[in-house]
mmCIF file of N, CA, C and O in Angstrom:
data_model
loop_
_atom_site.group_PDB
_atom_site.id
_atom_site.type_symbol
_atom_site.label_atom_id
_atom_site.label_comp_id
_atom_site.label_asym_id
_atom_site.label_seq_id
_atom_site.Cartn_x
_atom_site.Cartn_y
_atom_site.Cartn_z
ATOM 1 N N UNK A 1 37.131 -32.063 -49.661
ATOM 2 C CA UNK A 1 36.127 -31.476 -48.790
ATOM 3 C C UNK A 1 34.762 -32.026 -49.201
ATOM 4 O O UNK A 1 34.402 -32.353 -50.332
ATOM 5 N N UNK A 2 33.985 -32.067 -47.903
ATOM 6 C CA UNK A 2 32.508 -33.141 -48.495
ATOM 7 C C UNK A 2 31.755 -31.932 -48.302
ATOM 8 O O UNK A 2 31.482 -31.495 -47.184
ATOM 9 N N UNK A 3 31.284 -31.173 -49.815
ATOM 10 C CA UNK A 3 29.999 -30.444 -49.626
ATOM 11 C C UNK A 3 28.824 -30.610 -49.674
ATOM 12 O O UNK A 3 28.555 -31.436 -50.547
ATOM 13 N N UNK A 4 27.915 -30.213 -49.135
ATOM 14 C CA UNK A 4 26.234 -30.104 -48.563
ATOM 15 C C UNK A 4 25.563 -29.716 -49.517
ATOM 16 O O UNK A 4 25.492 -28.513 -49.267
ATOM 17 N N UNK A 5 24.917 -29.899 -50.603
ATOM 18 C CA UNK A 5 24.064 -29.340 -51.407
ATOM 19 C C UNK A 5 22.626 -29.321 -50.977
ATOM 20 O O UNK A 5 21.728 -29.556 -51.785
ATOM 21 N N UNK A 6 22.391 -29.042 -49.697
ATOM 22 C CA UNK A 6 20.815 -29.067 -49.218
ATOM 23 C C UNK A 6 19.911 -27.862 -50.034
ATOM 24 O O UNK A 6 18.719 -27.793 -50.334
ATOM 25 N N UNK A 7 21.191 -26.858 -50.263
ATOM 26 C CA UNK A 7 20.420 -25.411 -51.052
ATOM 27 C C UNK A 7 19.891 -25.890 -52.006
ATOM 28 O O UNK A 7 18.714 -25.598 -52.215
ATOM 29 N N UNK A 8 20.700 -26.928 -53.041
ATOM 30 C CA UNK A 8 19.968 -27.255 -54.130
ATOM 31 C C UNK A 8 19.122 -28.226 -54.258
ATOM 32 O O UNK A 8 18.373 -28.316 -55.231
ATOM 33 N N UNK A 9 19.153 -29.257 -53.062
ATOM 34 C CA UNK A 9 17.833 -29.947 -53.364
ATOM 35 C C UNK A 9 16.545 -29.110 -53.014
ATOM 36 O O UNK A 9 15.487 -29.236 -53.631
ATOM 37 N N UNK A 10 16.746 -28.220 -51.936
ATOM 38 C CA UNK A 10 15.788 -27.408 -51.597
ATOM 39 C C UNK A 10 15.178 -26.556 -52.815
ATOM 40 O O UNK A 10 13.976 -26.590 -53.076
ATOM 41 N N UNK A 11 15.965 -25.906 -53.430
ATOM 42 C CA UNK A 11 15.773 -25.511 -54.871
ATOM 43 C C UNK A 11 14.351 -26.058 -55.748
ATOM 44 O O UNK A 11 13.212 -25.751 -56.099
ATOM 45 N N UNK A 12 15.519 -27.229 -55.791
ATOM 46 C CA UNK A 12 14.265 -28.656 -56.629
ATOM 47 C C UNK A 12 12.762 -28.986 -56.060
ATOM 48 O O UNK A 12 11.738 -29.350 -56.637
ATOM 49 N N UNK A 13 12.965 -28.795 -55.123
ATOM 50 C CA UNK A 13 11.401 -29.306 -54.177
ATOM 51 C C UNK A 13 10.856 -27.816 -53.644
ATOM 52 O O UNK A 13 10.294 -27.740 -52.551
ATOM 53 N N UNK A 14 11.050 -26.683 -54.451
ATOM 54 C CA UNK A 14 10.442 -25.593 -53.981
ATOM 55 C C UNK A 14 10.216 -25.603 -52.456
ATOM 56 O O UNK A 14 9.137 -25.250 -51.978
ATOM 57 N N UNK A 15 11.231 -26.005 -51.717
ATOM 58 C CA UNK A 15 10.709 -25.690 -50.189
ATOM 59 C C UNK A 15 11.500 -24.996 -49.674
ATOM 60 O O UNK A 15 12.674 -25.269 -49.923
ATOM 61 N N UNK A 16 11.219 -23.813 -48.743
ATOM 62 C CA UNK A 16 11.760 -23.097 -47.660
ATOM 63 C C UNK A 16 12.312 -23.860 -46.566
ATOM 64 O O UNK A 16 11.813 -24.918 -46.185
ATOM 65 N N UNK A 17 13.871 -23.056 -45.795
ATOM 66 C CA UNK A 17 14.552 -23.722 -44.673
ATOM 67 C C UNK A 17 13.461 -23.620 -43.603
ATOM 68 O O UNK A 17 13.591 -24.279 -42.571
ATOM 69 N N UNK A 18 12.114 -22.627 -43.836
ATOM 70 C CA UNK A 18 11.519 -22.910 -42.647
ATOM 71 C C UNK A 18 10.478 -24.312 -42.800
ATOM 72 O O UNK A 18 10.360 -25.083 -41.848
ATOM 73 N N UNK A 19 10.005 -24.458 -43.647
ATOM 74 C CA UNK A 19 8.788 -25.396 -44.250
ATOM 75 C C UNK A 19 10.339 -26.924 -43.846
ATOM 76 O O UNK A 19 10.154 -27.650 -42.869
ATOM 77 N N UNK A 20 11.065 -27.036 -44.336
ATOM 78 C CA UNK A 20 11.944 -28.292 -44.110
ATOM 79 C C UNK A 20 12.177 -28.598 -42.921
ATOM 80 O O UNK A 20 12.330 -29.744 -42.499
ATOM 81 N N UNK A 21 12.239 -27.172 -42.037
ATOM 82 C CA UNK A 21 12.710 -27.542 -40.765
ATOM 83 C C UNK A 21 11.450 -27.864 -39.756
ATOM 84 O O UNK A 21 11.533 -28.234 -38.585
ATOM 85 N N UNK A 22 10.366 -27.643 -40.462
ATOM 86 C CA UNK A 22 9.218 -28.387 -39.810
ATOM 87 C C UNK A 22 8.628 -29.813 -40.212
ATOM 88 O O UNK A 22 7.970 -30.649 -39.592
ATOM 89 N N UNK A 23 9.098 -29.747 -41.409
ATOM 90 C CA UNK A 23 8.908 -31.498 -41.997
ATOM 91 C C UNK A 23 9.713 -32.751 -41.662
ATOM 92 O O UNK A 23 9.514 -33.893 -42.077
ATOM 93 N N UNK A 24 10.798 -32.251 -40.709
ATOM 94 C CA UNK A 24 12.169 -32.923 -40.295
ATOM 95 C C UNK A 24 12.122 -32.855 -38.648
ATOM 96 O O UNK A 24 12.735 -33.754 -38.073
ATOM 97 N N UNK A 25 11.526 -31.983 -37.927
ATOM 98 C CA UNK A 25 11.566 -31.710 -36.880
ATOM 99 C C UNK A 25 13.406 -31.328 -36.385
ATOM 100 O O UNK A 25 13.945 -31.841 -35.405
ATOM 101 N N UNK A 26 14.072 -30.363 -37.309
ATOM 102 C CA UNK A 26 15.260 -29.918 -37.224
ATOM 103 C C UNK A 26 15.352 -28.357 -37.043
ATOM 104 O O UNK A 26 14.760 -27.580 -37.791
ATOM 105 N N UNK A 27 16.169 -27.949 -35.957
ATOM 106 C CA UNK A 27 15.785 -26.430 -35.843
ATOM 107 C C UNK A 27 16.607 -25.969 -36.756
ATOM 108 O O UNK A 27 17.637 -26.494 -37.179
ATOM 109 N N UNK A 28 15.763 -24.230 -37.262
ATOM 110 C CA UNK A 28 16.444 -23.897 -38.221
ATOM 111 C C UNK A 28 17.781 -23.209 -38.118
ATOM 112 O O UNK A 28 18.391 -22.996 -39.166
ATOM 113 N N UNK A 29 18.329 -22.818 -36.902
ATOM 114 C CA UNK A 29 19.923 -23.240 -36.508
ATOM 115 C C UNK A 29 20.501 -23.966 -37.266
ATOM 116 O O UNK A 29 21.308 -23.611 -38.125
ATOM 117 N N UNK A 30 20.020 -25.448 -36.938
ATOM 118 C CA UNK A 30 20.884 -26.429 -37.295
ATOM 119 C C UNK A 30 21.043 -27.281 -39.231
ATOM 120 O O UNK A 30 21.798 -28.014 -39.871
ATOM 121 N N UNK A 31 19.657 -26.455 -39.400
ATOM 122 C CA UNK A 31 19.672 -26.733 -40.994
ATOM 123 C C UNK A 31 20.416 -25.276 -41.587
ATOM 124 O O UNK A 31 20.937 -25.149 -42.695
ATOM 125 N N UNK A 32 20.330 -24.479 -40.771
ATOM 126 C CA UNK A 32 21.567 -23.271 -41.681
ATOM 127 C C UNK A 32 22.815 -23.932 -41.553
ATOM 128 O O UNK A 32 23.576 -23.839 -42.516
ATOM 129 N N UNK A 33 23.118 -24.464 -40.742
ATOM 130 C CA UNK A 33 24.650 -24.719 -40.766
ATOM 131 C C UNK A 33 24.805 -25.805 -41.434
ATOM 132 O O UNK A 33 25.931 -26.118 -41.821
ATOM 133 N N UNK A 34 23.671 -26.612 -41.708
ATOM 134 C CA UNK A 34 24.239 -27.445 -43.118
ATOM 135 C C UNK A 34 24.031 -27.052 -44.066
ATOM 136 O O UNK A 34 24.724 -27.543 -44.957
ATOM 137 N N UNK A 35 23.181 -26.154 -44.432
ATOM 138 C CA UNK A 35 22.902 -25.367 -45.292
ATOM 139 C C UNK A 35 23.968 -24.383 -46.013
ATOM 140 O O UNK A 35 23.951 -24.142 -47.221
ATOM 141 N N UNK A 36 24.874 -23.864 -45.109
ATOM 142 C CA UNK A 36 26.014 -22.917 -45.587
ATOM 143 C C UNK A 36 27.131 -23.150 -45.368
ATOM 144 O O UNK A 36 28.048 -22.335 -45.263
ATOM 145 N N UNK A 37 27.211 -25.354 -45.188
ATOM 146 C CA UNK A 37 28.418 -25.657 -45.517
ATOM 147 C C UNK A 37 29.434 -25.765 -43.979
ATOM 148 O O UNK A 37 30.587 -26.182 -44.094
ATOM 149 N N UNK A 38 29.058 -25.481 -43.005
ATOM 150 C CA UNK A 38 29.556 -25.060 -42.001
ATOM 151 C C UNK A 38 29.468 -26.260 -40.581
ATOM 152 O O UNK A 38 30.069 -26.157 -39.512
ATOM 153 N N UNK A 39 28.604 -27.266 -40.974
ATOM 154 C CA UNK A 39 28.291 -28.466 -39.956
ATOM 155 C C UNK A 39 29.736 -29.610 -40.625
ATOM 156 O O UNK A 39 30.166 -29.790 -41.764
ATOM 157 N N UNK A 40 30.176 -30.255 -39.099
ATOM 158 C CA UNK A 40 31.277 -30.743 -39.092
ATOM 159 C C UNK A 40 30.840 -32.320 -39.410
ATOM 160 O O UNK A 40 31.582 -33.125 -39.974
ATOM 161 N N UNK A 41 30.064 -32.484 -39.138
ATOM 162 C CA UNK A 41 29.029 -33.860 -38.968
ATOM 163 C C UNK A 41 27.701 -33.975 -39.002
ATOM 164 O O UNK A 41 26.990 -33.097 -38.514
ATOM 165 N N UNK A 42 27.060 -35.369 -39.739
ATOM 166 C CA UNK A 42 25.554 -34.913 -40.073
ATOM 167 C C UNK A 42 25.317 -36.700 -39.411
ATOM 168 O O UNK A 42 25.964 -37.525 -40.057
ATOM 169 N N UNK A 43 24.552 -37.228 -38.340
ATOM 170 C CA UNK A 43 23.778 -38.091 -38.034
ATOM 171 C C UNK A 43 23.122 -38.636 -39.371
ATOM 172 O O UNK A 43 22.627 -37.895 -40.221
ATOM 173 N N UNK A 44 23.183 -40.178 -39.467
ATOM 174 C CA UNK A 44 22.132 -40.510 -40.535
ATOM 175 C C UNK A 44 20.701 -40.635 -40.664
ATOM 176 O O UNK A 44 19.899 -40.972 -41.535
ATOM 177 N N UNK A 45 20.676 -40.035 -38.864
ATOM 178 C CA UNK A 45 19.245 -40.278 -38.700
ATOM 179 C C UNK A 45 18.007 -38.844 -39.224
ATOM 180 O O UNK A 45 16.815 -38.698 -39.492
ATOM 181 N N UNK A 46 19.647 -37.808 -39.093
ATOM 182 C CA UNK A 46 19.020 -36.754 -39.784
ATOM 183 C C UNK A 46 19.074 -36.754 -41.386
ATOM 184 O O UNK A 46 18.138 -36.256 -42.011
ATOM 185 N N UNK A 47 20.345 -37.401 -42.151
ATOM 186 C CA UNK A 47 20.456 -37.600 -43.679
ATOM 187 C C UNK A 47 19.323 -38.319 -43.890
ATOM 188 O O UNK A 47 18.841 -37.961 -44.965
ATOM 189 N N UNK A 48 18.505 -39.378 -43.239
ATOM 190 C CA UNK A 48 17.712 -40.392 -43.672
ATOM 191 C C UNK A 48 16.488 -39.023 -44.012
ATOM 192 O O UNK A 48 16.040 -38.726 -45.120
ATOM 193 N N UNK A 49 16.117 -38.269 -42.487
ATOM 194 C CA UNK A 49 14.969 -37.587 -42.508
ATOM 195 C C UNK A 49 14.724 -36.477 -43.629
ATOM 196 O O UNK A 49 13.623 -36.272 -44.141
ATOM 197 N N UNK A 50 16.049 -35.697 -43.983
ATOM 198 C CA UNK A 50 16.313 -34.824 -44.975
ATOM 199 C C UNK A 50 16.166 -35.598 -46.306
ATOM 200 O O UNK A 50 15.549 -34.949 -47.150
ATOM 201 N N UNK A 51 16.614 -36.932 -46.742
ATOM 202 C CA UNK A 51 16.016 -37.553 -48.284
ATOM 203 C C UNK A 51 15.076 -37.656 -48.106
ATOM 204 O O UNK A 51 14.491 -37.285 -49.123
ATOM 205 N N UNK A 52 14.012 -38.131 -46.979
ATOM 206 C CA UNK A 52 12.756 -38.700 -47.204
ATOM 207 C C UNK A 52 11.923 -37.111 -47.346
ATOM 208 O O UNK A 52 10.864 -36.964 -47.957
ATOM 209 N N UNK A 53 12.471 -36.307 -46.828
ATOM 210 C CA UNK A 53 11.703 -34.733 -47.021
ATOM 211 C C UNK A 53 12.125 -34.043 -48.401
ATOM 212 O O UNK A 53 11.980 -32.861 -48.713
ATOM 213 N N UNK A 54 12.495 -34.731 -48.894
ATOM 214 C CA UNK A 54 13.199 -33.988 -50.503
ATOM 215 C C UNK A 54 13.669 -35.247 -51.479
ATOM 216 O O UNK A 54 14.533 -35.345 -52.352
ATOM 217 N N UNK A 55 12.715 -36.142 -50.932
ATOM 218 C CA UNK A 55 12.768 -37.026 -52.286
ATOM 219 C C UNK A 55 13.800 -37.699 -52.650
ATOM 220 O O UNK A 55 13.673 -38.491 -53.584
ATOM 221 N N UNK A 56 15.271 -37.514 -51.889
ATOM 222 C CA UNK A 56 16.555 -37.537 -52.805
ATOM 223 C C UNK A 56 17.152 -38.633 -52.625
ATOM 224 O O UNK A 56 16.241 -39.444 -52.460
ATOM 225 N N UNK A 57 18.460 -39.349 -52.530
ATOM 226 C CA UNK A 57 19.833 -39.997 -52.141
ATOM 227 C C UNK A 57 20.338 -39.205 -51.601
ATOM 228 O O UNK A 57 20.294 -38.000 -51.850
ATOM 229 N N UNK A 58 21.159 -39.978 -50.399
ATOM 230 C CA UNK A 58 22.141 -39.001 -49.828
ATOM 231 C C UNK A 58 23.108 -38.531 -50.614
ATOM 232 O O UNK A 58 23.225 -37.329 -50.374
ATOM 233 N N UNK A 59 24.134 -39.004 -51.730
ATOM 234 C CA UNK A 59 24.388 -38.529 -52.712
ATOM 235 C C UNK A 59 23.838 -37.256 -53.504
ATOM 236 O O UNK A 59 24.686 -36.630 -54.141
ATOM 237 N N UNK A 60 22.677 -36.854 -53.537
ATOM 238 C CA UNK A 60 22.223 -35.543 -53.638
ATOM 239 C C UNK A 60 22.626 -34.807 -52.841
ATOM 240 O O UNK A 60 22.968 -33.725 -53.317
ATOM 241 N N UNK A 61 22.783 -34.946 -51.459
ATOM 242 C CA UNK A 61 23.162 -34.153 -50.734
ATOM 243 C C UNK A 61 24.194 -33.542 -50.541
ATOM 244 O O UNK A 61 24.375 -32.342 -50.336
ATOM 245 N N UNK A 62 25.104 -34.636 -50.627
ATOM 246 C CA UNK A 62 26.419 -34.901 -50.305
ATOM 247 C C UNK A 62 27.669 -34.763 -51.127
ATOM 248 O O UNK A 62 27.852 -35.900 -51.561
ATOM 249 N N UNK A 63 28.612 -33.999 -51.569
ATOM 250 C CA UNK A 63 29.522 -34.500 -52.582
ATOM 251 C C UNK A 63 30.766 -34.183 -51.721
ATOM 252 O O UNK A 63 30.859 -33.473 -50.719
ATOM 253 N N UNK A 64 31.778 -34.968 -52.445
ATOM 254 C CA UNK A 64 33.194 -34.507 -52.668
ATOM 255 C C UNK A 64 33.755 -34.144 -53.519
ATOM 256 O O UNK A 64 33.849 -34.814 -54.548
ATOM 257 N N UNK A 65 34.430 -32.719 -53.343
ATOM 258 C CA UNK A 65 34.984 -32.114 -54.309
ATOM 259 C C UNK A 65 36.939 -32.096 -53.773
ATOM 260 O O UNK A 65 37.151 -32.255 -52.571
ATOM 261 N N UNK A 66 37.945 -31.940 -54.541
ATOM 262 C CA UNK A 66 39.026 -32.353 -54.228
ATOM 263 C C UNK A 66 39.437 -30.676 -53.756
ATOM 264 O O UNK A 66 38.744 -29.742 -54.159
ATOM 265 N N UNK A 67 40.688 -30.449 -52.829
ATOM 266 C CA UNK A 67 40.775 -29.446 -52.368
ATOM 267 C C UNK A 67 41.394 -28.474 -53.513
ATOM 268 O O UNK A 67 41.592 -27.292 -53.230
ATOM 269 N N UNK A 68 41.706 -28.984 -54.835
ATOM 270 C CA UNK A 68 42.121 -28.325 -55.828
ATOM 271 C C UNK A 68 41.196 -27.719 -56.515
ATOM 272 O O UNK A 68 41.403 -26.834 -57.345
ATOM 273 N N UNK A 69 40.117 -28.179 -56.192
ATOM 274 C CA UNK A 69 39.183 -28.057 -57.280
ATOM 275 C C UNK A 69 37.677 -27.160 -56.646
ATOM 276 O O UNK A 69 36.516 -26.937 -56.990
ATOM 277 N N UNK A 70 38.512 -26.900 -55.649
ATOM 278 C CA UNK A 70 37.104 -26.090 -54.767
ATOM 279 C C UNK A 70 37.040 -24.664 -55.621
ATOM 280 O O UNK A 70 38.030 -24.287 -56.249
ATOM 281 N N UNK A 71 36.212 -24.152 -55.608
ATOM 282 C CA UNK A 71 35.886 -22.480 -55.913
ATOM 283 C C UNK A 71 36.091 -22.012 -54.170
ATOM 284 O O UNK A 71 35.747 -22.392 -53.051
ATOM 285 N N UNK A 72 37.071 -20.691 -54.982
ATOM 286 C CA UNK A 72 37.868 -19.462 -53.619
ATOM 287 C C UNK A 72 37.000 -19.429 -52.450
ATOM 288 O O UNK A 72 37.393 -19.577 -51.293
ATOM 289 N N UNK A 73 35.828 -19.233 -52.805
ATOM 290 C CA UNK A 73 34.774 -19.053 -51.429
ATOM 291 C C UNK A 73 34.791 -20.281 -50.363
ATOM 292 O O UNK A 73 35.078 -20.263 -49.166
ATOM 293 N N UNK A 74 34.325 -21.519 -51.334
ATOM 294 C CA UNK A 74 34.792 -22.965 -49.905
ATOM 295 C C UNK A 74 36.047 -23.065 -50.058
ATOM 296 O O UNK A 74 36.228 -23.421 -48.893
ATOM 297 N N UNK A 75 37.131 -23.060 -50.508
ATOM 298 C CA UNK A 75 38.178 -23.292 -50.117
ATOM 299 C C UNK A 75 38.288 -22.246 -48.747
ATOM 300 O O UNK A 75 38.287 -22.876 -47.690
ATOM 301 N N UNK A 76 38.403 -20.418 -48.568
ATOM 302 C CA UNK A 76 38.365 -20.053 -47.278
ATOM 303 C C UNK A 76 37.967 -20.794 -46.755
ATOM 304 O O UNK A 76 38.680 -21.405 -45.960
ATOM 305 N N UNK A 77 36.176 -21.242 -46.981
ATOM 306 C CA UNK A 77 35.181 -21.749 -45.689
ATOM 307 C C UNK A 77 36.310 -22.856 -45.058
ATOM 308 O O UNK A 77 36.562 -22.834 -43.853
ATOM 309 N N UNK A 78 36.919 -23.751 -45.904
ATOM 310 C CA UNK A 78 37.378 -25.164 -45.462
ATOM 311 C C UNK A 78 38.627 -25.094 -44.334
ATOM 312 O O UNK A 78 38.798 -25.867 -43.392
ATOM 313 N N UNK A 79 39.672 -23.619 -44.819
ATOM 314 C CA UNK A 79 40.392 -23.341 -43.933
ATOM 315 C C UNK A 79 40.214 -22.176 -42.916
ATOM 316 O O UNK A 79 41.215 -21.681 -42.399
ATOM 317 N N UNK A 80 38.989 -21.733 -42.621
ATOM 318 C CA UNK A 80 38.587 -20.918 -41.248
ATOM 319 C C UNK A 80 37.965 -21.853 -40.449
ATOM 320 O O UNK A 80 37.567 -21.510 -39.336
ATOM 321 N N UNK A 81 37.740 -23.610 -41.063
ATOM 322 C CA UNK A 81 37.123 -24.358 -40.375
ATOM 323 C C UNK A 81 38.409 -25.077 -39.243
ATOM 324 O O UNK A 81 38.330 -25.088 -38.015
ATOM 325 N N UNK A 82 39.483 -25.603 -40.038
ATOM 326 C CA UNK A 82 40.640 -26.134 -38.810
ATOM 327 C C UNK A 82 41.135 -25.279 -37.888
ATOM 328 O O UNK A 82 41.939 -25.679 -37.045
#
């Protein structure tokens, strides 16, 4: 499963989902749902806009974790998603 760590770069750069979602021009709809893991697909045109607003690599953003190795909470998330 490829998880979203936007919470924690957000973390790092002391910024609010509202303050990001005005520095990105992304509604804050659509940054909660990457935000809580729940977006099926992310445009690179939005990954590009989200590093350049938080400093990062998409690799910050982005990981894979193996389905063995998830913690109970994303593992549900991963199967209420199919």
């Amino acid at each position: 499963m490829i998880v979203v760590n936007l919470d924690v770069m957000m973390a790092r750069n002391k910024i609010s989902l509202t303050e990001l979602s005005q520095m990105v021009g992304i509604s804050l709809a659509n940054l909660s749902i990457l935000k809580t893991g729940k977006a099926k697909a992310i445009r690179f045109s939005t990954l590009e806009m989200l590093c350049d607003a938080l400093h990062c690599q998409p690799g910050d953003l982005l990981e894979y974790v193996p389905d063995d190795e998830l913690p109970s909470n994303l593992a549900n998330l991963k199967y209420k998603k199919q």
